Coordinates of C-alpha atoms in Angstrom, one line a residue:
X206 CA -74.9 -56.7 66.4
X207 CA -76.7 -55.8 63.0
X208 CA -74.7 -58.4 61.5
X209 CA -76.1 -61.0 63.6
X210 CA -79.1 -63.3 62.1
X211 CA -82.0 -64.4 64.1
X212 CA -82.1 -67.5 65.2
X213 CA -84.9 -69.3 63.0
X214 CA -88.0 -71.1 64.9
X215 CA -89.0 -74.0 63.2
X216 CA -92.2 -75.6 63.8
X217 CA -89.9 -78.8 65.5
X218 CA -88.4 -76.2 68.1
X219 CA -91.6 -75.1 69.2
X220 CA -92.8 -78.7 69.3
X221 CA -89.8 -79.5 71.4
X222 CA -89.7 -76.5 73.8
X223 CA -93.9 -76.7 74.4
X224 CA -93.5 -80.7 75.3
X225 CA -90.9 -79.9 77.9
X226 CA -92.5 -77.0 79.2
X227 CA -95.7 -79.2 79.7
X228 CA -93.9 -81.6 81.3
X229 CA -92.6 -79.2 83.9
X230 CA -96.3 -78.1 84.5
X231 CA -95.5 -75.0 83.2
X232 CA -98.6 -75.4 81.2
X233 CA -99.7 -71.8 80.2
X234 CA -95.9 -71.6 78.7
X235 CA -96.6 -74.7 76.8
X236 CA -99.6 -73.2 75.3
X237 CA -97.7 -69.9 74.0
X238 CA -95.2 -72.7 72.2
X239 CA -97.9 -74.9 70.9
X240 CA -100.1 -71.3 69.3
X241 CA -96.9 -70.3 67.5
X242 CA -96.7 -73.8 66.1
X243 CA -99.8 -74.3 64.5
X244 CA -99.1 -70.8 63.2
X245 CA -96.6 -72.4 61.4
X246 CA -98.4 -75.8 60.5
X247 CA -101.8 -75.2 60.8
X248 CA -104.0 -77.9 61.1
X249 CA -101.2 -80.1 62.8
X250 CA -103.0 -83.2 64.4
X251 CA -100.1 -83.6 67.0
X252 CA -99.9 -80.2 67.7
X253 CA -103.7 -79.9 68.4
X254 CA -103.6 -82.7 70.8
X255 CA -100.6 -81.3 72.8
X256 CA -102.4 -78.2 73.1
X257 CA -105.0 -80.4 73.8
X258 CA -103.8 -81.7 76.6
X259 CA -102.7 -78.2 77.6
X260 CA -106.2 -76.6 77.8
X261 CA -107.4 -79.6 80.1
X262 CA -104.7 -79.4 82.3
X263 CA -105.8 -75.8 82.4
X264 CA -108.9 -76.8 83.4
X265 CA -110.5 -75.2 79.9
X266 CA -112.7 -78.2 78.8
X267 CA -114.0 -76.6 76.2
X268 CA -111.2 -75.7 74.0
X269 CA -109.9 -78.9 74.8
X270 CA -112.7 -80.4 73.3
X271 CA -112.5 -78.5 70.2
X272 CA -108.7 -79.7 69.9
X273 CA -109.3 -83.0 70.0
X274 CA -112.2 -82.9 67.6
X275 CA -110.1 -80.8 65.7
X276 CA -107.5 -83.6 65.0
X277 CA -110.1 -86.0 64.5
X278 CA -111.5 -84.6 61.6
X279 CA -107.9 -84.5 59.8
X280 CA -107.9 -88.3 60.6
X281 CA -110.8 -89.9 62.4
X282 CA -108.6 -93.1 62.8
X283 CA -105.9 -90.5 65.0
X284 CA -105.9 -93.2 68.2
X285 CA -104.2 -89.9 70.3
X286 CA -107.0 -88.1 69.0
X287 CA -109.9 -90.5 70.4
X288 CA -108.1 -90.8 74.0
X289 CA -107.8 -87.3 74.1
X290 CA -111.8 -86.5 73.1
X291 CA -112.0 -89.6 75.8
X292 CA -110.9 -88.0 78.4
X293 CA -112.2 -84.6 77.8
X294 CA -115.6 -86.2 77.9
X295 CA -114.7 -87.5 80.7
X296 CA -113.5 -85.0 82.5
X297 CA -116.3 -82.7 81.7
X298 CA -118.6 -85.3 83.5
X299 CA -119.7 -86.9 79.8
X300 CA -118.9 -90.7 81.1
X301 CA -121.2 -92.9 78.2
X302 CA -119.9 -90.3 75.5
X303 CA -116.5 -90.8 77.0
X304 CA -116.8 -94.5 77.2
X305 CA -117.8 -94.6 73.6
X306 CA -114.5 -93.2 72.6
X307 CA -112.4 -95.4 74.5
X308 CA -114.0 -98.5 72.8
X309 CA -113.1 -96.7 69.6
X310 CA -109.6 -96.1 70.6
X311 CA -109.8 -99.5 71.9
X312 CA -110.7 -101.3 68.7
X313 CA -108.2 -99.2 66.6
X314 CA -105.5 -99.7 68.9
X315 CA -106.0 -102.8 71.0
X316 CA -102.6 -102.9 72.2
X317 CA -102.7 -99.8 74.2
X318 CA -103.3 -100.4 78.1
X319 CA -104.8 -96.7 78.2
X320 CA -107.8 -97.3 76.4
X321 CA -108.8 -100.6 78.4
X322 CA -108.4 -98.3 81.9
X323 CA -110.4 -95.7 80.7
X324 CA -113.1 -97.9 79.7
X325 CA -112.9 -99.3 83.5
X326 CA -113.0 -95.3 84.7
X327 CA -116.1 -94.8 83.5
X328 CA -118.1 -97.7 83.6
X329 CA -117.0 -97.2 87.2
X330 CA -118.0 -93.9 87.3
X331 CA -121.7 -94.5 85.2
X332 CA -122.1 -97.1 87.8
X333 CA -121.3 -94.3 91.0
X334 CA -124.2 -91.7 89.0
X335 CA -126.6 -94.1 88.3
X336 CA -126.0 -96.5 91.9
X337 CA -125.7 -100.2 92.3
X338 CA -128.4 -100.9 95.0
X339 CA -126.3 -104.7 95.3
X340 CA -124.0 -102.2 97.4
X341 CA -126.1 -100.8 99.5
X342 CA -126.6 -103.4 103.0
X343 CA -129.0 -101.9 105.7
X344 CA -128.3 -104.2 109.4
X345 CA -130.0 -102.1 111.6
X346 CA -133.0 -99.3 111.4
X347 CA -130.2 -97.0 114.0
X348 CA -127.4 -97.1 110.8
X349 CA -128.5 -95.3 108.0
X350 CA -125.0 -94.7 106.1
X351 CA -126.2 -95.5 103.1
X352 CA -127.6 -91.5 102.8
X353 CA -124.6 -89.7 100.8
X354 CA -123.1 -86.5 102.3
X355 CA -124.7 -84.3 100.0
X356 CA -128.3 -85.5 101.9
X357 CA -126.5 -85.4 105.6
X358 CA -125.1 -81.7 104.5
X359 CA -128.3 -80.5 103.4
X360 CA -130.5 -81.9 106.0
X361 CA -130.7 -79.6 108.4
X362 CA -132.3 -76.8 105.9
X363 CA -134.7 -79.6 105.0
X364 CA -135.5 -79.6 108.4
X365 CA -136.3 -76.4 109.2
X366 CA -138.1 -76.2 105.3
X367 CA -140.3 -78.8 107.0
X368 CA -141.0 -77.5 110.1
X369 CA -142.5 -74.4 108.5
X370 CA -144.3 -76.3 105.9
X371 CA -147.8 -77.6 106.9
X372 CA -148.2 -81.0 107.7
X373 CA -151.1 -81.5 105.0
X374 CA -149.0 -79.3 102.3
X375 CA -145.8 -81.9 103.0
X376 CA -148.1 -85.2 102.2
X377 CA -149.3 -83.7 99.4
X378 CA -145.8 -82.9 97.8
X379 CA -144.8 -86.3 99.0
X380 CA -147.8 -87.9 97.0
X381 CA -147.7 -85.5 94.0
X382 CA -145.4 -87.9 91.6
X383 CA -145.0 -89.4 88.4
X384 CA -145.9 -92.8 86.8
X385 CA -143.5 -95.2 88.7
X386 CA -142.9 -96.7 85.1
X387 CA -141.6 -93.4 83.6
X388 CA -139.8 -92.9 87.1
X389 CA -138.1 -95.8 86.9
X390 CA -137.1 -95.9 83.3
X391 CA -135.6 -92.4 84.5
X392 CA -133.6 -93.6 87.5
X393 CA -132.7 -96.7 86.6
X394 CA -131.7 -98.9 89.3
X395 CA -132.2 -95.7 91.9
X396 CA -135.4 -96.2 91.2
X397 CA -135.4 -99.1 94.0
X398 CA -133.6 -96.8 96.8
X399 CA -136.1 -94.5 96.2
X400 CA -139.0 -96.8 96.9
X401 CA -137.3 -98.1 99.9
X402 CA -136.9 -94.8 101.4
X403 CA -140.8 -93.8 100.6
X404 CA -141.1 -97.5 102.7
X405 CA -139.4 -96.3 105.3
X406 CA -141.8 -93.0 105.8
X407 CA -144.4 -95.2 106.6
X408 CA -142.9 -96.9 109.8
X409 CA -143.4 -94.0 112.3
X410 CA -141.6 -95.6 115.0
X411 CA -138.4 -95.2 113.1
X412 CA -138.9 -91.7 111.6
X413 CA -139.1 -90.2 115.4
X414 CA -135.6 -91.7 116.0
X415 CA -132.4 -90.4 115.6
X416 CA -128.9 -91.6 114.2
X417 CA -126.0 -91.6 116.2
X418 CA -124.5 -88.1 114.9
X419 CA -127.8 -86.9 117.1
X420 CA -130.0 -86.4 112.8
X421 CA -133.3 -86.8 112.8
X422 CA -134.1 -90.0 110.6
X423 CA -137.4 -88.9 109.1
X424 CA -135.2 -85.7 107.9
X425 CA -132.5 -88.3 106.5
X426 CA -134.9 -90.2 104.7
X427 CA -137.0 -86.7 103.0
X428 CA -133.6 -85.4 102.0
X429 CA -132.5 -88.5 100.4
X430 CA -136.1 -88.6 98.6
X431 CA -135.9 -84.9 97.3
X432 CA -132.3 -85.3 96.1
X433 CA -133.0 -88.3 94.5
X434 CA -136.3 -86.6 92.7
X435 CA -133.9 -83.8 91.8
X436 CA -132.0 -86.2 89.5
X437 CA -135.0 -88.0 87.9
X438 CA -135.9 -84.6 86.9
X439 CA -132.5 -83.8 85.7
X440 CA -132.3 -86.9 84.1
X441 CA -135.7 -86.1 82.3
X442 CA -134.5 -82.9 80.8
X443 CA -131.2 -84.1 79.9
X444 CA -132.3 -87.3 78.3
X445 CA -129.1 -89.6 79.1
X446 CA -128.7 -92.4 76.9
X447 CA -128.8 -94.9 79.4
X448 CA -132.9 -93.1 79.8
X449 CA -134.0 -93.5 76.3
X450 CA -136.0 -96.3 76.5
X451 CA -139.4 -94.6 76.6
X452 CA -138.2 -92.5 73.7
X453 CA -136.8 -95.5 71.9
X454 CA -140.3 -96.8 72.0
X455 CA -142.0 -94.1 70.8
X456 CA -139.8 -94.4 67.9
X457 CA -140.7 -98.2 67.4
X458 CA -144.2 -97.0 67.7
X459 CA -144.0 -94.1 64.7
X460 CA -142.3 -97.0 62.0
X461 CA -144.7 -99.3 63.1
X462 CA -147.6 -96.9 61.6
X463 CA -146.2 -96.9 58.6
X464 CA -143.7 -95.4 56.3
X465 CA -145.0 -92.1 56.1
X466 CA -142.6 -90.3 57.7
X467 CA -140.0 -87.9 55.5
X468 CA -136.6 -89.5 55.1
X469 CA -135.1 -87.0 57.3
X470 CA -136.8 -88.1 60.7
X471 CA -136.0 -91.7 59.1
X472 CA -132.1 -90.9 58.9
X473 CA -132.8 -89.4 62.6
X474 CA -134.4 -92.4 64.3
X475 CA -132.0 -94.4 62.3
X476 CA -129.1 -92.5 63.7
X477 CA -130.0 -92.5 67.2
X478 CA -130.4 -96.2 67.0
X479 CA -127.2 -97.2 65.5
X480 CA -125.3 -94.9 68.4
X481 CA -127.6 -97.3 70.8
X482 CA -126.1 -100.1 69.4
X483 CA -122.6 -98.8 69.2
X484 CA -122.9 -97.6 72.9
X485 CA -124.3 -101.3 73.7
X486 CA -121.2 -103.1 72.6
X487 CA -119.1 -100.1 74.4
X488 CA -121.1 -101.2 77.6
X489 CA -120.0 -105.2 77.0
X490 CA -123.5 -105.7 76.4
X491 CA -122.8 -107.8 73.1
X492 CA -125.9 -109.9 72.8
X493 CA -128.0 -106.7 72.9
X494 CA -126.2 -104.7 70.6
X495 CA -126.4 -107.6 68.2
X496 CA -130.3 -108.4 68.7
X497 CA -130.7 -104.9 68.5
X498 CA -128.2 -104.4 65.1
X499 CA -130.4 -107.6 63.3
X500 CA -133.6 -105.5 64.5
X501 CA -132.8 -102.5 63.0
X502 CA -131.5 -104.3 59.5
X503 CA -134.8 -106.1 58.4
X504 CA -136.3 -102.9 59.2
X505 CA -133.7 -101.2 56.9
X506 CA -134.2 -103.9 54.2
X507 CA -138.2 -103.8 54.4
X508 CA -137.6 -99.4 53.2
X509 CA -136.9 -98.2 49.9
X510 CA -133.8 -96.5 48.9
X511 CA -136.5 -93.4 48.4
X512 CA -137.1 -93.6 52.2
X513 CA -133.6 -94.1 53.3
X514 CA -130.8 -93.1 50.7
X515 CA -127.9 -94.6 51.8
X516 CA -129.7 -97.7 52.4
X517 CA -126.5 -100.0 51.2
X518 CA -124.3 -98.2 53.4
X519 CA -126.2 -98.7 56.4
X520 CA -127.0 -102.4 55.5
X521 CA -123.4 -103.5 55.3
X522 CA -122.8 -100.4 58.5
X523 CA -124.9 -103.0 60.5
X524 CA -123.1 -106.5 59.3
X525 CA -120.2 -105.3 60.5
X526 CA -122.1 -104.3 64.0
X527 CA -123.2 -108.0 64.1
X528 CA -119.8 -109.3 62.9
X529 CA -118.3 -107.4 66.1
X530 CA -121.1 -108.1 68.6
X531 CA -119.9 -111.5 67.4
X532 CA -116.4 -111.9 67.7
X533 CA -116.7 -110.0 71.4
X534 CA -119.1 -113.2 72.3
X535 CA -116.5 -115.5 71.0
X536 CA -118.7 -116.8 67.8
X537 CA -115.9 -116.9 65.4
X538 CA -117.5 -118.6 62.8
X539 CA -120.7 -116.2 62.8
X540 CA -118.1 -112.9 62.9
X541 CA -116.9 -114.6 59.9
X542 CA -120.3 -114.3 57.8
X543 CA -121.3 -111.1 58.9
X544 CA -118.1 -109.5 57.8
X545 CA -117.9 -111.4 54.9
X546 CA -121.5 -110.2 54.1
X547 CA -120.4 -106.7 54.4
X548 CA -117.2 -107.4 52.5
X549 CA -120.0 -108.6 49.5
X550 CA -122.2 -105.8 49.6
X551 CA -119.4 -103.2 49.7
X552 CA -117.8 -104.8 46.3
X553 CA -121.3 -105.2 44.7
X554 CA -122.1 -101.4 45.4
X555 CA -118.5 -99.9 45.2
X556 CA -118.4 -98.6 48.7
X557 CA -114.6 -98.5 48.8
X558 CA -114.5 -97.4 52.7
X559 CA -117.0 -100.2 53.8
X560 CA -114.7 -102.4 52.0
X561 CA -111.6 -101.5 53.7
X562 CA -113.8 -101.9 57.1
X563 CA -114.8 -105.7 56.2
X564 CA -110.8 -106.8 55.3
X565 CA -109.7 -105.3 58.2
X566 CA -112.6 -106.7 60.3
X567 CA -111.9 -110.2 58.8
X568 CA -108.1 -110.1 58.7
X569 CA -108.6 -109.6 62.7
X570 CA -111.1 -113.1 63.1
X571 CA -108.8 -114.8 60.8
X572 CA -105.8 -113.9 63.3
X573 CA -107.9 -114.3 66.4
X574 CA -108.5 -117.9 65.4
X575 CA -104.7 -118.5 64.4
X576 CA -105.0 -118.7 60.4
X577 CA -102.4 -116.1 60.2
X578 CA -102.0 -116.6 56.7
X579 CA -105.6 -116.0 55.4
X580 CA -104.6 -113.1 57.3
X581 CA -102.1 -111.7 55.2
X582 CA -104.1 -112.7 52.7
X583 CA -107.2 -110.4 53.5
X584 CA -105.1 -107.2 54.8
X585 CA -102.7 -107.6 51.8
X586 CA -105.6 -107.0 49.6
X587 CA -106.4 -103.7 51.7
X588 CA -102.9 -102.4 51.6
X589 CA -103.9 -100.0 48.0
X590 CA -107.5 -99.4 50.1
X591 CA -105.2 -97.1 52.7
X592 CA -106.0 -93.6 53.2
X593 CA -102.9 -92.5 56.0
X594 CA -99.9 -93.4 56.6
X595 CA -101.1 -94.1 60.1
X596 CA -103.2 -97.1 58.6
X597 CA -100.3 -98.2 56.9
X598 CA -97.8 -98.5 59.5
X599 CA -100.8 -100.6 61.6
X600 CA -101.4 -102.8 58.9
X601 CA -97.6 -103.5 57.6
X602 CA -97.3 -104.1 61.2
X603 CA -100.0 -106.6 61.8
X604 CA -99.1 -108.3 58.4
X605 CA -95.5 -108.3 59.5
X606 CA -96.5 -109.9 62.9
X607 CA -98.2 -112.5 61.4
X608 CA -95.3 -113.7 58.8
X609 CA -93.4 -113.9 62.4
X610 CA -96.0 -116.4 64.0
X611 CA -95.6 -117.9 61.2
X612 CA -91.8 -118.6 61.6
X613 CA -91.5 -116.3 58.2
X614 CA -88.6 -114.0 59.9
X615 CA -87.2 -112.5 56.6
X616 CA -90.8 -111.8 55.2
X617 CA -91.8 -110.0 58.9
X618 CA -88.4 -108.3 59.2
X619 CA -89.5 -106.3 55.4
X620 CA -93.4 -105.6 56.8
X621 CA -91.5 -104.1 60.0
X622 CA -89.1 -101.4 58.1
X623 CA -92.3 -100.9 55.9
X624 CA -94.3 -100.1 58.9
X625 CA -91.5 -98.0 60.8
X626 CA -90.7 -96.0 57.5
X627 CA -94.5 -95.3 57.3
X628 CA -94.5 -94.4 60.8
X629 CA -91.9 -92.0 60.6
X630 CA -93.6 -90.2 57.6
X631 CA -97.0 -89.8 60.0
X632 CA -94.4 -88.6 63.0
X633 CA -96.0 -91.6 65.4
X634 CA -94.1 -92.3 68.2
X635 CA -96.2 -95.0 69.4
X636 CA -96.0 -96.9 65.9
X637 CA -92.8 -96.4 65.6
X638 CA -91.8 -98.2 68.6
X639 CA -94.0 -101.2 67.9
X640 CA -92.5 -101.4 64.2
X641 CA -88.8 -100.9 65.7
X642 CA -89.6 -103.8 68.2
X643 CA -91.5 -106.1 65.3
X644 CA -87.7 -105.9 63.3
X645 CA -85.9 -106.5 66.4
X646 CA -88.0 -109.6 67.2
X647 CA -87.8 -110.6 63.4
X648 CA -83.5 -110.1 63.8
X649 CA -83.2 -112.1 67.2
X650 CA -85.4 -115.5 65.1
X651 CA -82.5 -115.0 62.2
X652 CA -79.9 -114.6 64.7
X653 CA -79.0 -111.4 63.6
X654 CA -78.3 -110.8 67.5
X655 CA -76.3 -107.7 66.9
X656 CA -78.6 -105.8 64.8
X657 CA -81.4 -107.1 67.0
X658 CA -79.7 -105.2 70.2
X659 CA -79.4 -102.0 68.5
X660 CA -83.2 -101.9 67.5
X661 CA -84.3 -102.8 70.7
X662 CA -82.0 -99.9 72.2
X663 CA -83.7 -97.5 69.4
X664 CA -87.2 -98.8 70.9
X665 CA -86.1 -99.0 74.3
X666 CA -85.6 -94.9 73.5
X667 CA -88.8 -94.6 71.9
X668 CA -90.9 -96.0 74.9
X669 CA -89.5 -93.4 77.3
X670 CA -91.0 -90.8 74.7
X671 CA -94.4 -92.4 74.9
X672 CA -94.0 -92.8 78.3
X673 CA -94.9 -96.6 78.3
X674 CA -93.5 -98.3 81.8
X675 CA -94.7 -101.4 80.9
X676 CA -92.6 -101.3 77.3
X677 CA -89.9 -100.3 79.0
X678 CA -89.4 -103.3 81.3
X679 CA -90.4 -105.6 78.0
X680 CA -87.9 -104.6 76.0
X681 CA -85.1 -104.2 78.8
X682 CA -85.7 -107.9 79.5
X683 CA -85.3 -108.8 75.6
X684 CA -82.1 -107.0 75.8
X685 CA -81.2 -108.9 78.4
X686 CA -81.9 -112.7 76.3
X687 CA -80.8 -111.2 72.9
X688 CA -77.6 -110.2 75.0
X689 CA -77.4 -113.7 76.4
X690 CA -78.0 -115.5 73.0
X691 CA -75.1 -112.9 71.9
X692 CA -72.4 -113.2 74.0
X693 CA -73.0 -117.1 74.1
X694 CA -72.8 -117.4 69.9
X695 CA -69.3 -115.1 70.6
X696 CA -68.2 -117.6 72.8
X697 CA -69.2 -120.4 70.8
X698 CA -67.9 -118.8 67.8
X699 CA -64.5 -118.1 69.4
X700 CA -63.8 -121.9 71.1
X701 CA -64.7 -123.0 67.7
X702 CA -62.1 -120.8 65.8
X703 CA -59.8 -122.1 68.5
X704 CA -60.3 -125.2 68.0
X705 CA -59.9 -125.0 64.1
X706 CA -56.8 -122.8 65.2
X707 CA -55.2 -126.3 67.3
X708 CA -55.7 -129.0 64.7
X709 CA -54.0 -126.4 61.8
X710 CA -51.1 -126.7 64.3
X711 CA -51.4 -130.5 64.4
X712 CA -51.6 -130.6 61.0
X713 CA -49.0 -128.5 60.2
X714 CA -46.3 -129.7 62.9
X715 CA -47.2 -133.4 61.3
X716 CA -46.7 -132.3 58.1
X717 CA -43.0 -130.7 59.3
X718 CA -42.4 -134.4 60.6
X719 CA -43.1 -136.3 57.8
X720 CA -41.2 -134.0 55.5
X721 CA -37.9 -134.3 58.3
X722 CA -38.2 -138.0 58.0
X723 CA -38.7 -138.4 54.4
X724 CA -35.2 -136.2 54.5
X725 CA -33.3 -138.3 56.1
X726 CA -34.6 -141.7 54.9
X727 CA -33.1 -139.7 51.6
X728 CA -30.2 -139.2 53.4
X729 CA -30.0 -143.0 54.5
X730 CA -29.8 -143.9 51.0
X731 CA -27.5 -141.8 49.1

């Protein structure tokens, strides 16, 4: 026994064991496996996120949160990364912070199905906090559905609340309230609910009746009322984004006075605008993140560099805002420009990040639009300007996609290793499918149908790691044509060896013929 070694635990082992433990639910397991890793490699961005993932299932938000964050400062460009702070946020009841995120993931990685469906999730659920009175149909004054559950569950202590209450004291609550302007820049499109219930108070006929259930309508409608004061005051001290447009003005007020203010409040109200224009575009609201983005940049140009510091930055920050505000509305030619623009004032000021941003911005219209070649023009010229190996397996990738659309199979097939080799040096499953499936493509246009088959087995593998259904039953029916296109070159290839095989025969049993015959015409003459 004291001869025996230990078995070593590697950092993969742990990896290994915590993933299939996960995926047994046996999540508090997992978490042991996934500590002792990142013992072993701290800092791991894959490790975080499975532990990530962990903690949520766990119901512990919080350390989830601090996870994904975790990973995202190693790489802010980590796509797992952004889903998982996505749907931590969203989880935790953050939906515009969440919905943010997915539009990040979703410009990183457009080709990922996850990040379009959690963008739908919470727009649907901003939409469920906030109401959609277009919804809400009343047919008859004896049918009032429209009051949620929390109201019909509540009502009978509002009742009894307002039997004790004084008549006199109960008006006066009812007209104690704030400026309907401020109230409805609070509640949004609640805002017209509420006055339609404070309409309904006034019809006494109705208030006296009684729903079906045998409730009171006068103590439907008051319950609906306080709940729905409840969340404008919530909303007041919380100050969602969607209710910043009273503070937003205030700010619009303070630069119009002047530019007195320190550079400190500047870089704040600055801030805060450019996440309103980010958060715009997240929404789908394009136009107004891009009147709002060419707003904020003649104010920008009108300061001093004193005043705002990073004043370059931010000018060629907000080109590419336009530029994308842009290319979502379908102006091609104008996304164009603005990315160009920052491409120019990144070079003129050295800004080697912004100028990465610009090529990769610009390399996308280019491809959107079909010139796949000043494509690979523009993202060649980026390739030195990477900072992961993440980036680099996307952009070999997208290069080596566009030499295939343009019919340049050899050229794509050498972007596709380059992008799988890089992707197995950042340990991407993901990326290392789509770069495995990129060659395979490449192989099947230069008939290499035999090679082709066993990539699109390896990727085949890798998409039940992912798990990707819909990846799965893509490249199981490529299989099934490069199979096809395989068997039918084999039979090809064998009728015309036997056919080559059949005239050597002819030729040779003619060539034994002639020789007989010029024997015995010999033969004839001697």
């Amino acid at each position: 026994m004291a001869g025996e070694e230990l078995p070593v635990v590697s950092f993969g082992s742990l990896m290994t064991e915590g993933t299939t433990l996960a995926r047994r639910g046996q999540h508090d397991k997992a978490l042991g496996c996934f500590n002792d890793a990142l013992k072993l490699r701290a800092g791991d961005k894959h490790c975080l996120i499975t532990r990530s993932k962990c903690f949520l299932k766990l119901g512990d938000t919080e350390n989830s949160l601090k996870d994904a964050e975790a990973s995202l400062q190693i790489d802010n460009t980590f796509s797992e990364g952004l889903y998982q702070k996505a749907e931590t946020l969203y989880t935790m009841g953050d939906f515009e912070f969440a919905l943010v995120f997915y539009h990040r993931g979703r410009r990183l990685r457009p080709d990922l199905q996850k990040f379009q469906l959690g963008i739908n999730k919470a727009e649907e659920a901003i939409i469920n906090c906030i109401g959609n009175p277009s919804s809400v149909k009343l047919e008859g004054k004896e049918e009032l559905c429209f009051v949620s559950r929390q109201a019909e569950l509540q009502s009978k202590k509002a009742s009894q609340k307002q039997q004790n209450k004084p008549k006199d004291q109960k008006d006066q609550k009812q007209t104690k309230k704030k400026s309907p302007k401020t109230e409805q820049q609070l509640l949004g499109q609640l805002y017209a609910d509420k006055a339609y219930l404070e309409k309904l108070l006034k019809d006494e006929d109705l208030m006296q009746s009684s729903t079906r259930q045998g409730m009171k309508v006068m103590d439907l409608v008051l319950s609906g009322i306080s709940y729905l004061n409840q969340r404008r005051d919530f909303w007041q001290q919380q100050k969602p984004i969607y209710a910043r447009v009273y503070e937003r003005k205030l700010l619009r007020q303070r630069w119009a006075r002047g530019r007195k203010e320190k550079p400190a409040d500047i870089a704040r109200a600055i801030a805060k605008d450019m996440e309103d224009i980010e958060l715009s575009l997240a929404r789908g609201s394009a136009e107004e993140s891009c009147r709002k983005a060419e707003r904020l940049l003649k104010k920008i140009q009108a300061w001093s560099e004193d005043e705002v510091p990073n004043k370059n930055e931010l000018i060629g920050n907000l080109h590419s805002c336009i530029g994308n505000a842009q290319l979502a509305l379908g102006q091609m030619e104008a996304a164009l420009r603005s990315h160009k623009m920052d491409l120019d004032c990144a070079r003129q000021h050295f800004l080697t990040e912004a100028m990465s941003r610009a090529l990769d911005n610009i390399g996308h219209v280019y491809a959107r639009t079909g010139k796949f070649q000043q494509a690979i023009n523009t993202w060649e010229e980026k390739i030195p300007l990477t900072l992961s190996s993440l980036e680099r397996a996307w952009l070999f990738h997208e290069i080596g996609w566009c030499y295939l659309e343009l019919d340049k199979a050899e050229v794509a097939q050498e972007y596709g290793q380059m992008s799988l080799e890089s992707a197995d040096e950042e340990g991407d499953v993901e990326w290392q499918l789509h770069a495995t499936v990129l060659v395979a493509q490449a192989q099947v246009k230069l008939k290499d149908y035999r090679s082709a088959i066993l990539n699109f087995e390896k990727a085949l593998e890798k998409a039940k790691l992912v798990p990707s259904e819909a990846a799965q039953n893509g490249i199981i029916a490529a299989l099934d044509n490069v199979s096809k296109s395989f068997i039918a070159e084999l039979n090809k290839g064998h009728k015309d060896e036997m056919a080559s095989s059949r005239e050597d025969r002819l030729f040779s049993s003619e060539n034994t013929k002639t020789t007989t015959e010029n024997g015995e015409e010999k033969e004839k003459r001697s």
